Amino acid sequence: MAEKISLDKSDRLAVCWRSTFLQGSWNYERMQNGGYVYAMIPAIKKLYKTKEDQVAALQRHLEFFNTHPYVASPIIGVNLALEEERANGAQVDDEAIQGVKVGMMGPLAGVGDPVFWFTVRPLLGALGASLALGGSILGPILFWVVWNLVRWGFMWYTQEFGYQAGTAITKDLSGGLLQKITKGASILGMFVLGALIERWVSINFAPVVSEITNAEGSYIDWDALNEMAQSGNFGQAMHDAIAQANSGMYMDATRVTTLQDNLNGLVPGLVPLLLTFLCMWLLKKKVSPIAIILGLFVVGIVGHLIGLL
Amino acid sequence: MNGLSIILVIIIAFFAGMEGILDEFQFHQPIVACTLIGLVTGNLEAGIILGGTLQLMAMGWANIGAAVAPDAALASVASAIILVKGGQGVAGVPTAIAVAIPLAVAGLFLTMIVRTLAVGIVHAMDGAAKNAEFGKVEMLQIGAICMQGLRIAIPAAAMCFVPAEAVSSALNAMPAWLTDGMSIGGGMVVAVGYAMVINMMANKEVWPFLFIGFAVAAISDLTLIALGILGVSMAFIYLNLAEQGGSGGASGGGSGDPLGDILNDY
């Protein structure tokens, strides 16, 4: 071949955009294969002109493929480089191309799942949700915009990185960077999860443990204040009430302690933490998450009926 | 809901269904889907609050490998429609959430059906590939995506045409012990998502960080952003120390700027 055929930037952008739809035809037989060939089509059209070559390329990329949808980008990048070499006459056989795909998809999915599904999305989701719970539109907007900037940036730059690095990328995988990112993400993820369990899992035990009668003078004497207000001195009564409340006096003559108050005195959020551990244990015992979810609803309803929750 | 709202809701449902499988733009995440449905039906605030609440519950729902997670798309779309039709505004959020969970299960089965049907589609692609019919392969891929969209759009359309009175009277008929109990259950269900995430990430090295986060979170003055900063800082400190330890201590710190080093390495 006299002139070198190469993929220019617009071809690579087209492939990257199409890789957005990687999982569209996800199926139980070969998983993401349809999406993969769909993403590669602009490159195949550009690189191969004879029908035999095109058929071979299409069939090559209809093989089994499955990874995290975003980390497919560096794999596609490497693949583009390999296909380009092949189209220009280099000895790149089918096994090499399939080998790169299969060899990279496992380890990369191992990075993509914890980083995107278990760190970035929960973090952004929790941040957005905490704003949304107050009714602020900023919550959803923040979540959506930041997520898509991160996602698109990641997909484009890693595809370019893969394309430029060619086969060298597989060597880099065993190097340190990706492992560092995964470990850093796990640390951040675990830290934030600990915080989220404390903040967002809510269990309140309703039973009253004790009712203690407060000593005379240690609680606000509402009757006296009432008299003061009746006699026209309303402002002074309000003032005294607030002053007494601020000085730490009890509101009522008896003070009620629920089981929850006692537990909070020990460690706030201890029960949610234990509940989370229980769920983890059940999941490890292969109990379906759906069964656990439905079970917790039943516990909530029954617990409420018997006055425990 | 008027005609225009219904059409917009069905379009949003279609996108949520597509995203339920693609997992790219995140239209299927409750915080986005519920907000959009709230927006087009004039229930913006209630939609946002519903979305935020469901988002916390759906935190660990992710499609890993060939496993299918509970379906956030159907749960968010359907519960938002019920919220709108119930006509109780923000007050209807707990009931809508209670309805969302069984729907997430129903959606799971729909997803499995569609993923099985897609086997036929890729076989048709094989046929098209034999003759280098690029257009046909592309159409099949787009068709498969539309099938995922319809998975949510059809149930959503059906729910739109159930008369509003039927929905609100059904909701009003639910006794207080049931709705209260369900919202108590909803407070606990969040733990399942967290447990799924922890099971994926946990190892001996990172466990202590969960407990640090748990203890620190009790300080209610710290916002989530502040907690995030603490977490990122600890991750960097740990990685840097681990590297120094690995290279025999002393002078292994490079330029002393871990962020810069990582960027340079990249």
GROMACS .gro file of C-alpha atoms in nm, chain A residues 149-277:
model
  129
  149LEU     CA    1  -1.825   1.634   3.247
  150VAL     CA    2  -1.624   1.372   3.436
  151ARG     CA    3  -1.763   1.090   3.222
  152TRP     CA    4  -1.706   1.248   2.883
  153GLY     CA    5  -1.364   1.382   2.980
  154PHE     CA    6  -1.261   1.039   3.100
  155MET     CA    7  -1.391   0.859   2.791
  156TRP     CA    8  -1.230   1.091   2.538
  157TYR     CA    9  -0.892   1.126   2.703
  158THR     CA   10  -0.851   0.759   2.785
  159GLN     CA   11  -0.950   0.663   2.431
  160GLU     CA   12  -0.688   0.904   2.296
  161PHE     CA   13  -0.439   0.770   2.549
  162GLY     CA   14  -0.511   0.416   2.436
  163TYR     CA   15  -0.484   0.512   2.071
  164GLN     CA   16  -0.147   0.679   2.122
  165ALA     CA   17  -0.009   0.418   2.357
  166GLY     CA   18  -0.119   0.135   2.128
  167THR     CA   19  -0.018  -0.195   2.272
  168ALA     CA   20   0.204  -0.033   2.531
  169ILE     CA   21  -0.100   0.038   2.747
  170THR     CA   22  -0.133  -0.323   2.852
  171LYS     CA   23   0.211  -0.298   3.011
  172ASP     CA   24   0.115   0.020   3.194
  173LEU     CA   25  -0.181  -0.156   3.350
  174SER     CA   26   0.042  -0.369   3.566
  175GLY     CA   27   0.229  -0.054   3.667
  176GLY     CA   28   0.133   0.161   3.959
  177LEU     CA   29  -0.099   0.439   3.847
  178LEU     CA   30  -0.428   0.255   3.803
  179GLN     CA   31  -0.375   0.061   4.122
  180LYS     CA   32  -0.310   0.385   4.306
  181ILE     CA   33  -0.628   0.537   4.169
  182THR     CA   34  -0.829   0.232   4.272
  183LYS     CA   35  -0.684   0.227   4.619
  184GLY     CA   36  -0.728   0.602   4.667
  185ALA     CA   37  -1.088   0.574   4.551
  186SER     CA   38  -1.153   0.288   4.791
  187ILE     CA   39  -1.014   0.488   5.082
  188LEU     CA   40  -1.227   0.790   4.997
  189GLY     CA   41  -1.526   0.566   4.933
  190MET     CA   42  -1.499   0.381   5.263
  191PHE     CA   43  -1.453   0.704   5.456
  192VAL     CA   44  -1.757   0.866   5.301
  193LEU     CA   45  -1.964   0.548   5.340
  194GLY     CA   46  -1.888   0.549   5.710
  195ALA     CA   47  -2.014   0.905   5.724
  196LEU     CA   48  -2.323   0.828   5.516
  197ILE     CA   49  -2.422   0.536   5.739
  198GLU     CA   50  -2.411   0.769   6.038
  199ARG     CA   51  -2.601   1.045   5.860
  200TRP     CA   52  -2.859   0.877   5.640
  201VAL     CA   53  -2.955   0.536   5.774
  202SER     CA   54  -3.230   0.614   6.022
  203ILE     CA   55  -3.360   0.385   6.292
  204ASN     CA   56  -3.536   0.521   6.597
  205PHE     CA   57  -3.629   0.298   6.886
  206ALA     CA   58  -3.943   0.441   7.035
  207PRO     CA   59  -3.979   0.255   7.369
  208VAL     CA   60  -3.951   0.477   7.674
  209VAL     CA   61  -3.678   0.362   7.908
  210SER     CA   62  -3.742   0.597   8.195
  211GLU     CA   63  -3.952   0.890   8.309
  212ILE     CA   64  -3.778   1.096   8.570
  213THR     CA   65  -3.946   1.373   8.766
  214ASN     CA   66  -3.726   1.678   8.752
  215ALA     CA   67  -3.640   1.862   9.070
  216GLU     CA   68  -3.837   2.175   9.154
  217GLY     CA   69  -3.671   2.475   8.990
  218SER     CA   70  -3.477   2.273   8.735
  219TYR     CA   71  -3.757   2.301   8.481
  220ILE     CA   72  -3.936   2.598   8.336
  221ASP     CA   73  -4.232   2.699   8.552
  222TRP     CA   74  -4.487   2.754   8.277
  223ASP     CA   75  -4.770   2.834   8.521
  224ALA     CA   76  -4.582   3.129   8.665
  225LEU     CA   77  -4.498   3.253   8.318
  226ASN     CA   78  -4.861   3.208   8.215
  227GLU     CA   79  -4.974   3.430   8.503
  228MET     CA   80  -4.721   3.691   8.405
  229ALA     CA   81  -4.852   3.688   8.049
  230GLN     CA   82  -5.215   3.708   8.167
  231SER     CA   83  -5.134   4.016   8.370
  232GLY     CA   84  -5.030   4.193   8.049
  233ASN     CA   85  -4.659   4.139   8.078
  234PHE     CA   86  -4.648   3.915   7.772
  235GLY     CA   87  -4.312   4.030   7.638
  236GLN     CA   88  -4.141   3.975   7.975
  237ALA     CA   89  -4.289   3.623   7.996
  238MET     CA   90  -4.153   3.535   7.651
  239HIS     CA   91  -3.816   3.680   7.746
  240ASP     CA   92  -3.798   3.477   8.066
  241ALA     CA   93  -3.907   3.158   7.892
  242ILE     CA   94  -3.637   3.188   7.629
  243ALA     CA   95  -3.375   3.288   7.885
  244GLN     CA   96  -3.459   2.988   8.103
  245ALA     CA   97  -3.458   2.750   7.806
  246ASN     CA   98  -3.118   2.883   7.700
  247SER     CA   99  -2.979   2.843   8.049
  248GLY     CA  100  -3.039   2.470   8.010
  249MET     CA  101  -3.352   2.420   8.219
  250TYR     CA  102  -3.579   2.128   8.131
  251MET     CA  103  -3.894   2.198   7.937
  252ASP     CA  104  -4.123   1.978   8.143
  253ALA     CA  105  -4.162   1.847   8.495
  254THR     CA  106  -4.077   1.497   8.382
  255ARG     CA  107  -3.804   1.400   8.143
  256VAL     CA  108  -3.857   1.110   7.909
  257THR     CA  109  -3.567   0.897   7.794
  258THR     CA  110  -3.627   0.665   7.501
  259LEU     CA  111  -3.414   0.365   7.418
  260GLN     CA  112  -3.280   0.569   7.127
  261ASP     CA  113  -3.154   0.845   7.360
  262ASN     CA  114  -2.958   0.586   7.556
  263LEU     CA  115  -2.806   0.440   7.240
  264ASN     CA  116  -2.715   0.787   7.114
  265GLY     CA  117  -2.535   0.850   7.442
  266LEU     CA  118  -2.321   0.546   7.369
  267VAL     CA  119  -2.235   0.603   7.002
  268PRO     CA  120  -2.461   0.796   6.766
  269GLY     CA  121  -2.549   0.580   6.468
  270LEU     CA  122  -2.439   0.251   6.625
  271VAL     CA  123  -2.756   0.067   6.523
  272PRO     CA  124  -2.738   0.182   6.160
  273LEU     CA  125  -2.378   0.058   6.151
  274LEU     CA  126  -2.479  -0.281   6.288
  275LEU     CA  127  -2.768  -0.297   6.043
  276THR     CA  128  -2.526  -0.230   5.758
  277PHE     CA  129  -2.299  -0.510   5.879
   0.00000   0.00000   0.00000
